[in-house]
Short mmCIF file of C-alpha atoms in Angstrom, two decimals:
data_model
loop_
_atom_site.label_atom_id
_atom_site.label_comp_id
_atom_site.label_asym_id
_atom_site.label_seq_id
_atom_site.Cartn_x
_atom_site.Cartn_y
_atom_site.Cartn_z
CA MET A 1 -29.15 -80.44 26.54
CA ASP A 2 -29.13 -76.95 28.04
CA TYR A 3 -29.55 -74.95 24.81
CA THR A 4 -29.49 -71.58 26.56
CA ALA A 5 -26.18 -72.40 28.19
CA GLY A 6 -24.80 -73.41 24.80
CA LEU A 7 -25.80 -70.07 23.33
CA GLU A 8 -24.34 -68.17 26.27
CA SER A 9 -21.06 -70.07 25.94
CA ALA A 10 -20.79 -69.34 22.24
CA ILE A 11 -21.47 -65.63 22.72
CA GLN A 12 -19.13 -65.38 25.71
CA ALA A 13 -16.32 -66.86 23.62
CA LEU A 14 -16.64 -63.92 21.23
CA HIS A 15 -16.51 -61.48 24.16
CA ASP A 16 -13.42 -63.22 25.56
CA GLU A 17 -11.62 -62.94 22.21
CA GLY A 18 -12.58 -59.29 21.87
CA ARG A 19 -14.44 -59.82 18.61
CA TYR A 20 -18.08 -59.68 19.72
CA ARG A 21 -19.80 -57.46 17.18
CA THR A 22 -22.00 -54.60 18.34
CA PHE A 23 -24.57 -52.86 16.18
CA ILE A 24 -24.23 -49.08 16.21
CA ASP A 25 -27.64 -47.47 15.79
CA ILE A 26 -27.16 -44.62 13.33
CA GLU A 27 -29.54 -42.51 11.28
CA ARG A 28 -28.16 -41.26 7.98
CA ARG A 29 -29.63 -37.93 6.96
CA GLN A 30 -30.13 -37.02 3.34
CA GLY A 31 -28.13 -34.00 2.25
CA ASN A 32 -25.73 -34.38 5.17
CA PHE A 33 -23.65 -37.43 4.21
CA PRO A 34 -21.26 -38.63 5.61
CA HIS A 35 -22.65 -37.19 8.84
CA ALA A 36 -25.26 -39.08 10.80
CA ILE A 37 -26.87 -39.34 14.21
CA TRP A 38 -25.77 -42.03 16.65
CA ARG A 39 -28.48 -43.14 19.01
CA ARG A 40 -26.82 -44.34 22.17
CA PRO A 41 -28.33 -47.19 24.24
CA ASP A 42 -29.60 -44.64 26.77
CA GLY A 43 -31.58 -42.87 24.03
CA THR A 44 -29.38 -39.78 23.72
CA GLU A 45 -28.27 -38.65 20.27
CA THR A 46 -24.76 -37.72 19.16
CA PRO A 47 -23.63 -36.45 15.75
CA VAL A 48 -21.04 -38.70 14.10
CA THR A 49 -19.11 -38.94 10.86
CA VAL A 50 -19.40 -42.34 9.18
CA TRP A 51 -16.03 -43.60 7.93
CA CYS A 52 -16.90 -47.24 7.26
CA GLY A 53 -19.90 -47.01 4.94
CA ASN A 54 -20.07 -48.74 1.57
CA ASP A 55 -22.08 -45.98 -0.13
CA TYR A 56 -18.75 -45.14 -1.74
CA LEU A 57 -19.91 -42.24 -3.91
CA GLY A 58 -22.78 -40.89 -1.83
CA MET A 59 -25.30 -41.99 -4.46
CA GLY A 60 -27.75 -42.94 -1.72
CA GLN A 61 -28.65 -39.26 -1.50
CA ASN A 62 -28.31 -38.34 -5.18
CA PRO A 63 -31.40 -36.42 -6.43
CA VAL A 64 -31.49 -38.45 -9.66
CA VAL A 65 -31.74 -41.70 -7.70
CA LEU A 66 -34.29 -40.38 -5.22
CA ALA A 67 -36.51 -38.95 -7.95
CA ALA A 68 -36.57 -42.27 -9.79
CA MET A 69 -37.47 -44.11 -6.59
CA HIS A 70 -40.24 -41.67 -5.70
CA GLU A 71 -41.71 -41.96 -9.19
CA ALA A 72 -41.71 -45.76 -9.10
CA LEU A 73 -43.05 -45.88 -5.56
CA ASP A 74 -45.95 -43.61 -6.44
CA ALA A 75 -46.65 -45.61 -9.59
CA THR A 76 -46.39 -49.16 -8.26
CA GLY A 77 -46.52 -49.18 -4.46
CA ALA A 78 -44.02 -50.75 -2.07
CA GLY A 79 -43.17 -54.37 -2.86
CA SER A 80 -42.86 -56.38 -6.06
CA GLY A 81 -45.58 -58.82 -5.06
CA GLY A 82 -43.73 -62.05 -5.74
CA THR A 83 -40.78 -63.93 -7.15
CA ARG A 84 -39.53 -63.12 -10.62
CA ASN A 85 -41.39 -66.19 -11.94
CA ILE A 86 -44.65 -65.39 -10.17
CA SER A 87 -45.80 -61.77 -10.63
CA GLY A 88 -42.52 -60.21 -9.43
CA THR A 89 -41.08 -59.09 -12.78
CA THR A 90 -41.81 -55.49 -13.70
CA ILE A 91 -40.63 -53.05 -16.32
CA TYR A 92 -38.29 -51.63 -13.68
CA HIS A 93 -36.51 -54.96 -13.25
CA LYS A 94 -36.17 -55.42 -17.00
CA ARG A 95 -34.83 -51.90 -17.46
CA LEU A 96 -32.25 -52.41 -14.73
CA GLU A 97 -31.06 -55.70 -16.22
CA ALA A 98 -30.73 -54.02 -19.61
CA GLU A 99 -28.67 -51.20 -18.07
CA LEU A 100 -26.37 -53.71 -16.37
CA ALA A 101 -25.88 -55.82 -19.49
CA ASP A 102 -24.98 -52.67 -21.40
CA LEU A 103 -22.66 -51.54 -18.60
CA HIS A 104 -20.56 -54.70 -18.81
CA GLY A 105 -20.84 -55.25 -22.55
CA LYS A 106 -22.68 -58.55 -22.07
CA GLU A 107 -25.73 -60.02 -23.75
CA ALA A 108 -27.73 -60.20 -20.52
CA ALA A 109 -27.80 -59.60 -16.79
CA LEU A 110 -29.74 -61.24 -13.98
CA LEU A 111 -30.87 -59.48 -10.80
CA PHE A 112 -30.68 -60.89 -7.29
CA THR A 113 -31.60 -59.39 -3.93
CA SER A 114 -27.90 -59.02 -3.06
CA ALA A 115 -24.47 -59.69 -4.51
CA TYR A 116 -23.99 -62.29 -1.77
CA ILE A 117 -27.00 -64.22 -3.07
CA ALA A 118 -25.86 -63.71 -6.67
CA ASN A 119 -22.47 -65.28 -5.87
CA ASP A 120 -23.89 -68.07 -3.74
CA ALA A 121 -26.71 -68.96 -6.13
CA THR A 122 -24.62 -68.85 -9.30
CA LEU A 123 -21.55 -70.71 -8.04
CA SER A 124 -23.67 -73.39 -6.35
CA THR A 125 -25.69 -73.91 -9.55
CA LEU A 126 -22.92 -74.11 -12.16
CA PRO A 127 -22.03 -77.78 -11.43
CA LYS A 128 -25.65 -78.69 -12.26
CA LEU A 129 -25.14 -77.12 -15.66
CA PHE A 130 -21.65 -78.54 -16.21
CA PRO A 131 -21.40 -82.01 -14.58
CA GLY A 132 -17.90 -82.69 -13.30
CA LEU A 133 -17.06 -78.98 -13.09
CA ILE A 134 -13.89 -78.13 -11.16
CA ILE A 135 -13.86 -74.65 -9.60
CA TYR A 136 -10.51 -73.02 -8.88
CA SER A 137 -11.02 -70.37 -6.21
CA ASP A 138 -8.63 -67.69 -4.95
CA ALA A 139 -7.91 -68.23 -1.25
CA LEU A 140 -9.13 -64.74 -0.35
CA ASN A 141 -12.41 -64.83 -2.24
CA HIS A 142 -15.44 -63.39 -0.46
CA ALA A 143 -17.47 -65.53 1.94
CA SER A 144 -20.37 -65.59 -0.52
CA MET A 145 -18.18 -67.15 -3.19
CA ILE A 146 -16.74 -69.65 -0.73
CA GLU A 147 -20.23 -70.63 0.43
CA GLY A 148 -21.51 -71.12 -3.10
CA ILE A 149 -18.50 -73.23 -4.06
CA ARG A 150 -18.72 -75.26 -0.85
CA ARG A 151 -22.41 -76.03 -1.28
CA ASN A 152 -22.37 -77.02 -4.93
CA GLY A 153 -21.28 -80.58 -4.38
CA GLY A 154 -18.66 -80.36 -7.12
CA GLN A 155 -14.90 -80.41 -7.06
CA LYS A 156 -12.96 -77.39 -5.85
CA ARG A 157 -9.37 -76.27 -5.72
CA ILE A 158 -8.11 -73.36 -3.60
CA PHE A 159 -5.08 -71.56 -5.00
CA ARG A 160 -2.92 -69.21 -2.98
CA HIS A 161 -4.00 -65.59 -3.23
CA ASN A 162 -3.09 -64.12 -6.64
CA ASP A 163 -0.57 -66.95 -7.12
CA LEU A 164 -0.65 -67.74 -10.84
CA ASN A 165 2.01 -70.44 -10.57
CA HIS A 166 0.03 -72.30 -7.92
CA LEU A 167 -3.09 -72.08 -10.07
CA ARG A 168 -1.19 -73.36 -13.11
CA GLU A 169 0.07 -76.36 -11.13
CA MET A 170 -3.50 -77.27 -10.24
CA LEU A 171 -4.79 -76.82 -13.77
CA GLU A 172 -1.98 -78.97 -15.16
CA THR A 173 -2.73 -81.74 -12.67
CA ASP A 174 -6.44 -82.08 -13.43
CA ASP A 175 -8.10 -83.89 -16.32
CA PRO A 176 -7.77 -81.70 -19.44
CA ALA A 177 -11.25 -82.77 -20.55
CA ALA A 178 -12.97 -81.76 -17.29
CA PRO A 179 -15.03 -78.53 -17.35
CA LYS A 180 -13.30 -75.84 -15.32
CA LEU A 181 -14.02 -72.40 -13.87
CA ILE A 182 -11.61 -69.89 -12.27
CA ALA A 183 -13.26 -67.68 -9.62
CA PHE A 184 -11.60 -64.48 -8.39
CA GLU A 185 -12.20 -60.84 -7.48
CA SER A 186 -11.10 -57.63 -9.16
CA ILE A 187 -10.51 -55.82 -5.84
CA TYR A 188 -10.17 -57.68 -2.56
CA SER A 189 -12.03 -55.54 -0.09
CA MET A 190 -10.03 -56.09 3.10
CA ASP A 191 -6.52 -55.39 1.75
CA GLY A 192 -7.55 -53.37 -1.29
CA ASP A 193 -5.33 -55.28 -3.72
CA PHE A 194 -6.21 -56.11 -7.31
CA GLY A 195 -6.61 -59.49 -8.92
CA PRO A 196 -4.37 -60.20 -11.97
CA ILE A 197 -7.35 -60.34 -14.32
CA GLY A 198 -5.48 -60.51 -17.60
CA GLU A 199 -3.15 -63.29 -16.47
CA LEU A 200 -6.05 -65.27 -15.00
CA CYS A 201 -7.88 -64.98 -18.30
CA ASP A 202 -4.74 -66.16 -20.10
CA LEU A 203 -4.70 -69.31 -17.97
CA ALA A 204 -8.42 -69.83 -18.48
CA GLU A 205 -8.00 -69.69 -22.24
CA GLU A 206 -4.99 -71.99 -22.16
CA PHE A 207 -6.79 -74.65 -20.12
CA GLY A 208 -10.30 -74.20 -21.52
CA ALA A 209 -11.82 -72.76 -18.34
CA LEU A 210 -14.63 -70.29 -17.76
CA THR A 211 -13.90 -67.16 -15.71
CA TYR A 212 -16.04 -65.79 -12.87
CA MET A 213 -15.12 -62.39 -11.43
CA ASP A 214 -16.55 -60.49 -8.48
CA GLU A 215 -16.45 -56.72 -9.21
CA VAL A 216 -18.45 -55.77 -6.11
CA HIS A 217 -15.94 -53.26 -4.76
CA ALA A 218 -15.21 -51.79 -8.19
CA VAL A 219 -18.47 -51.30 -10.09
CA GLY A 220 -19.38 -47.64 -10.30
CA MET A 221 -15.88 -46.58 -9.27
CA TYR A 222 -13.47 -47.77 -11.97
CA GLY A 223 -13.51 -47.61 -15.74
CA PRO A 224 -14.75 -44.87 -18.12
CA ARG A 225 -18.40 -45.78 -17.45
CA GLY A 226 -17.99 -47.34 -14.02
CA ALA A 227 -18.11 -50.98 -15.11
CA GLY A 228 -15.16 -51.84 -12.91
CA VAL A 229 -11.51 -52.77 -13.08
CA ALA A 230 -12.05 -55.06 -16.08
CA GLU A 231 -13.41 -52.10 -18.05
CA ARG A 232 -10.53 -49.89 -16.89
CA ASP A 233 -8.06 -52.49 -18.10
CA GLY A 234 -9.90 -53.35 -21.34
CA LEU A 235 -10.63 -56.93 -20.22
CA MET A 236 -14.41 -57.13 -19.90
CA GLY A 237 -14.80 -59.21 -23.04
CA ARG A 238 -12.49 -61.89 -21.65
CA VAL A 239 -14.47 -62.51 -18.44
CA ASP A 240 -17.39 -64.92 -18.84
CA ILE A 241 -19.43 -64.06 -15.73
CA ILE A 242 -19.20 -60.77 -13.82
CA ASN A 243 -20.79 -60.34 -10.41
CA GLY A 244 -21.63 -56.88 -9.11
CA THR A 245 -23.59 -55.04 -6.45
CA LEU A 246 -26.05 -52.16 -6.43
CA ALA A 247 -25.58 -51.55 -2.70
CA LYS A 248 -22.15 -49.91 -2.67
CA ALA A 249 -21.13 -47.34 -5.30
CA TYR A 250 -24.66 -47.27 -6.70
CA GLY A 251 -26.08 -46.47 -3.27
CA VAL A 252 -29.20 -48.66 -3.36
CA MET A 253 -29.61 -52.44 -2.91
CA GLY A 254 -29.31 -55.67 -4.87
CA GLY A 255 -26.81 -57.74 -6.80
CA TYR A 256 -26.46 -59.27 -10.23
CA ILE A 257 -24.48 -61.29 -12.70
CA ALA A 258 -23.76 -60.20 -16.26
CA ALA A 259 -22.93 -62.85 -18.84
CA SER A 260 -24.14 -64.42 -22.08
CA ALA A 261 -27.87 -64.67 -22.62
CA LYS A 262 -27.72 -68.47 -22.36
CA MET A 263 -25.72 -68.36 -19.12
CA CYS A 264 -28.20 -65.96 -17.50
CA ASP A 265 -31.13 -68.00 -18.78
CA ALA A 266 -29.68 -71.19 -17.34
CA ILE A 267 -28.96 -69.64 -13.92
CA ARG A 268 -32.45 -68.11 -13.93
CA SER A 269 -33.95 -71.50 -14.64
CA TYR A 270 -31.90 -73.66 -12.24
CA ALA A 271 -30.74 -71.55 -9.26
CA PRO A 272 -32.97 -71.93 -6.17
CA GLY A 273 -31.54 -68.68 -4.81
CA PHE A 274 -33.13 -66.91 -7.74
CA ILE A 275 -36.26 -68.97 -8.30
CA PHE A 276 -37.60 -68.92 -4.74
CA THR A 277 -36.74 -65.36 -3.67
CA THR A 278 -39.09 -62.38 -3.78
CA SER A 279 -37.76 -59.87 -6.28
CA LEU A 280 -36.45 -56.41 -5.45
CA PRO A 281 -39.11 -53.74 -4.88
CA PRO A 282 -39.75 -51.81 -8.11
CA ALA A 283 -38.72 -48.54 -6.47
CA VAL A 284 -35.33 -50.04 -5.56
CA ALA A 285 -34.84 -51.33 -9.10
CA ALA A 286 -35.78 -47.92 -10.50
CA GLY A 287 -33.32 -46.13 -8.22
CA ALA A 288 -30.54 -48.55 -9.07
CA ALA A 289 -31.15 -48.15 -12.81
CA ALA A 290 -31.02 -44.37 -12.45
CA SER A 291 -27.77 -44.62 -10.48
CA VAL A 292 -26.15 -46.91 -13.07
CA ARG A 293 -27.23 -44.61 -15.93
CA HIS A 294 -25.96 -41.52 -14.14
CA LEU A 295 -22.53 -42.98 -13.35
CA LYS A 296 -22.10 -44.26 -16.90
CA GLU A 297 -22.19 -40.66 -18.10
CA ASP A 298 -20.65 -38.74 -15.20
CA GLY A 299 -17.15 -39.68 -14.04
CA THR A 300 -16.73 -36.71 -11.72
CA LEU A 301 -17.57 -38.64 -8.56
CA ARG A 302 -15.14 -41.41 -9.52
CA GLU A 303 -12.34 -38.87 -9.89
CA GLN A 304 -13.21 -37.19 -6.58
CA HIS A 305 -13.38 -40.56 -4.87
CA GLN A 306 -9.89 -41.55 -5.96
CA THR A 307 -8.54 -38.13 -4.97
CA GLN A 308 -9.98 -38.38 -1.46
CA ALA A 309 -8.60 -41.89 -1.03
CA ARG A 310 -5.12 -40.75 -2.09
CA ILE A 311 -5.22 -37.79 0.28
CA LEU A 312 -6.33 -39.89 3.25
CA LYS A 313 -3.68 -42.53 2.62
CA MET A 314 -0.99 -39.86 2.30
CA ARG A 315 -2.08 -38.20 5.57
CA LEU A 316 -2.22 -41.47 7.52
CA LYS A 317 1.15 -42.57 6.14
CA GLY A 318 2.51 -39.24 7.32
CA LEU A 319 1.63 -40.31 10.88
CA GLY A 320 3.63 -43.51 10.42
CA LEU A 321 0.57 -45.74 10.73
CA PRO A 322 0.77 -49.33 9.39
CA LEU A 323 -1.36 -48.76 6.32
CA ILE A 324 -1.86 -51.20 3.45
CA ASP A 325 -1.84 -49.38 0.11
CA HIS A 326 -2.29 -51.32 -3.13
CA GLY A 327 -3.48 -48.30 -5.07
CA SER A 328 -7.21 -48.86 -4.65
CA HIS A 329 -9.77 -46.85 -2.68
CA ILE A 330 -9.62 -49.24 0.30
CA VAL A 331 -7.76 -47.79 3.32
CA PRO A 332 -6.97 -50.46 5.96
CA VAL A 333 -4.99 -49.52 9.05
CA MET A 334 -3.55 -52.67 10.62
CA VAL A 335 -3.89 -53.12 14.38
CA GLY A 336 -3.30 -56.86 14.74
CA ASP A 337 -5.30 -57.54 17.89
CA PRO A 338 -9.10 -57.75 18.25
CA LYS A 339 -9.29 -56.08 21.65
CA HIS A 340 -7.06 -53.17 20.64
CA THR A 341 -9.02 -52.76 17.41
CA LYS A 342 -12.28 -52.61 19.34
CA GLN A 343 -10.73 -50.18 21.80
CA LEU A 344 -9.66 -47.85 19.00
CA SER A 345 -13.08 -48.06 17.37
CA ASP A 346 -14.86 -47.32 20.67
CA MET A 347 -12.63 -44.35 21.48
CA LEU A 348 -13.01 -42.86 18.02
CA LEU A 349 -16.77 -43.04 18.41
CA GLU A 350 -17.05 -41.92 22.03
CA ASP A 351 -14.38 -39.22 22.10
CA PHE A 352 -14.30 -37.92 18.54
CA GLY A 353 -17.67 -38.72 16.96
CA ILE A 354 -15.98 -40.88 14.28
CA TYR A 355 -17.62 -44.18 13.42
CA VAL A 356 -15.45 -46.95 11.96
CA GLN A 357 -16.30 -50.57 12.68
CA PRO A 358 -13.49 -52.95 13.77
CA ILE A 359 -12.72 -55.72 11.27
CA ASN A 360 -11.98 -59.04 12.97
CA PHE A 361 -11.92 -62.77 12.29
CA PRO A 362 -13.55 -64.43 10.36
CA THR A 363 -13.68 -61.47 7.95
CA VAL A 364 -9.88 -61.32 8.12
CA PRO A 365 -7.36 -63.84 9.50
CA ARG A 366 -6.52 -63.69 13.20
CA GLY A 367 -3.62 -61.37 13.86
CA THR A 368 -4.58 -59.06 10.98
CA GLU A 369 -7.41 -57.18 12.71
CA ARG A 370 -7.80 -53.67 11.36
CA LEU A 371 -9.77 -50.46 11.01
CA ARG A 372 -10.96 -50.14 7.42
CA PHE A 373 -11.71 -46.60 6.29
CA THR A 374 -13.79 -45.88 3.19
CA PRO A 375 -13.31 -42.28 2.02
CA SER A 376 -15.78 -40.84 -0.45
CA PRO A 377 -16.42 -37.62 -2.38
CA VAL A 378 -18.51 -36.39 0.55
CA HIS A 379 -15.61 -36.72 3.00
CA GLY A 380 -14.08 -33.29 2.62
CA PRO A 381 -10.99 -31.61 4.12
CA HIS A 382 -12.73 -30.96 7.44
CA GLU A 383 -13.68 -34.63 7.88
CA ILE A 384 -10.23 -35.84 6.86
CA ASP A 385 -8.50 -33.37 9.21
CA ALA A 386 -10.68 -34.53 12.12
CA LEU A 387 -9.95 -38.19 11.42
CA VAL A 388 -6.19 -37.66 11.10
CA ARG A 389 -6.03 -35.70 14.35
CA ALA A 390 -8.02 -38.38 16.17
CA MET A 391 -5.90 -41.23 14.82
CA ASP A 392 -2.69 -39.39 15.71
CA GLN A 393 -3.81 -38.95 19.29
CA LEU A 394 -5.35 -42.38 19.81
CA TRP A 395 -2.63 -44.40 18.10
CA SER A 396 -0.02 -42.95 20.44
CA HIS A 397 -2.30 -43.61 23.42
CA CYS A 398 -2.93 -47.23 22.43
CA ALA A 399 0.74 -47.80 21.67
CA LEU A 400 1.61 -46.74 25.22
CA ASN A 401 -1.06 -49.08 26.61
CA ARG A 402 0.28 -51.99 24.54
CA ALA A 403 3.83 -51.27 25.77
CA GLU A 404 2.64 -51.22 29.41
CA LEU A 405 0.74 -54.50 28.99
CA SER A 406 3.75 -56.26 27.47
CA ALA A 407 6.23 -54.88 30.03
#
């Protein structure tokens, strides 16, 4: 077996499809978000504006967050020193879990190193706790949810995206006595559409199922205290397990679930993804707790964030671009071809100093490739004007190229 040739073939296939992913080396600079420095392969530096970051509210540079991290770093040092079970639980971790439980109105919360791990570890562990569990998963659930459900060894059903009738058919077909769980998201990050949380909870109650909701792209940004779409819609109490991240709106790192005390205790005790992983550094936990506290009390950034998203969508629609708009903060511009998407991304970066990463398969289905813009409170009128001008010019250019290629 020529292993090197196998690797080369696999990588070349991505190049041939136009979806080989390239890391862009950027240096974010505190106090200057969303601007950064792009370090080119030849070592030269170019200023860029980041339009694809997940630090949705700019909290990664908030003085409250930085002060808390500096204080914890000076007090405790760099790492946690172990897993949560073996020397890796500190007062900073406990404080953060208490903040998160309070945020979601739950008895408890459990920290993980990322929301991906939180989803994977929890969903792969639940069948151990409920033998015979059937998990009903929305077809567009995040890869971390899919992976956890796939690995758990239990039964699974995939219902069409947001299709309540399809879900009902599946629930009616299965054994009424079997334990069940419905897994879905509040905001689906690639299209920006919302899950029908209330109706899903209705079905769960009717058929005796638990509910598991991923609020990753909503925590910090929706609801009076930033607990997410379920808080905004008055539905938090009806969702059994809520998954969230500390790496997007909260601007730091980590993930979590919030649920009943017994649920968190059971996942803590049985999930390998929790048991055998070094815990978050105390400074990270301290910064995340400060960010959660701050956004519970201050809704200004949430309001600014929604305003900027509305303005950008309105401006891009004014150009006639094929934009998906479900009313969330996600701004996807559909291109529909991996090579053209990469071309647009490269030209925005090279010619206009605008960084937006192309979104290709397997993140989205083939034929739905897109540029996904993430406006924030720190993207002001100047940044929006520059992006709109660039997209106006480049979209026309690429349209002409596509017409020539198909002629």
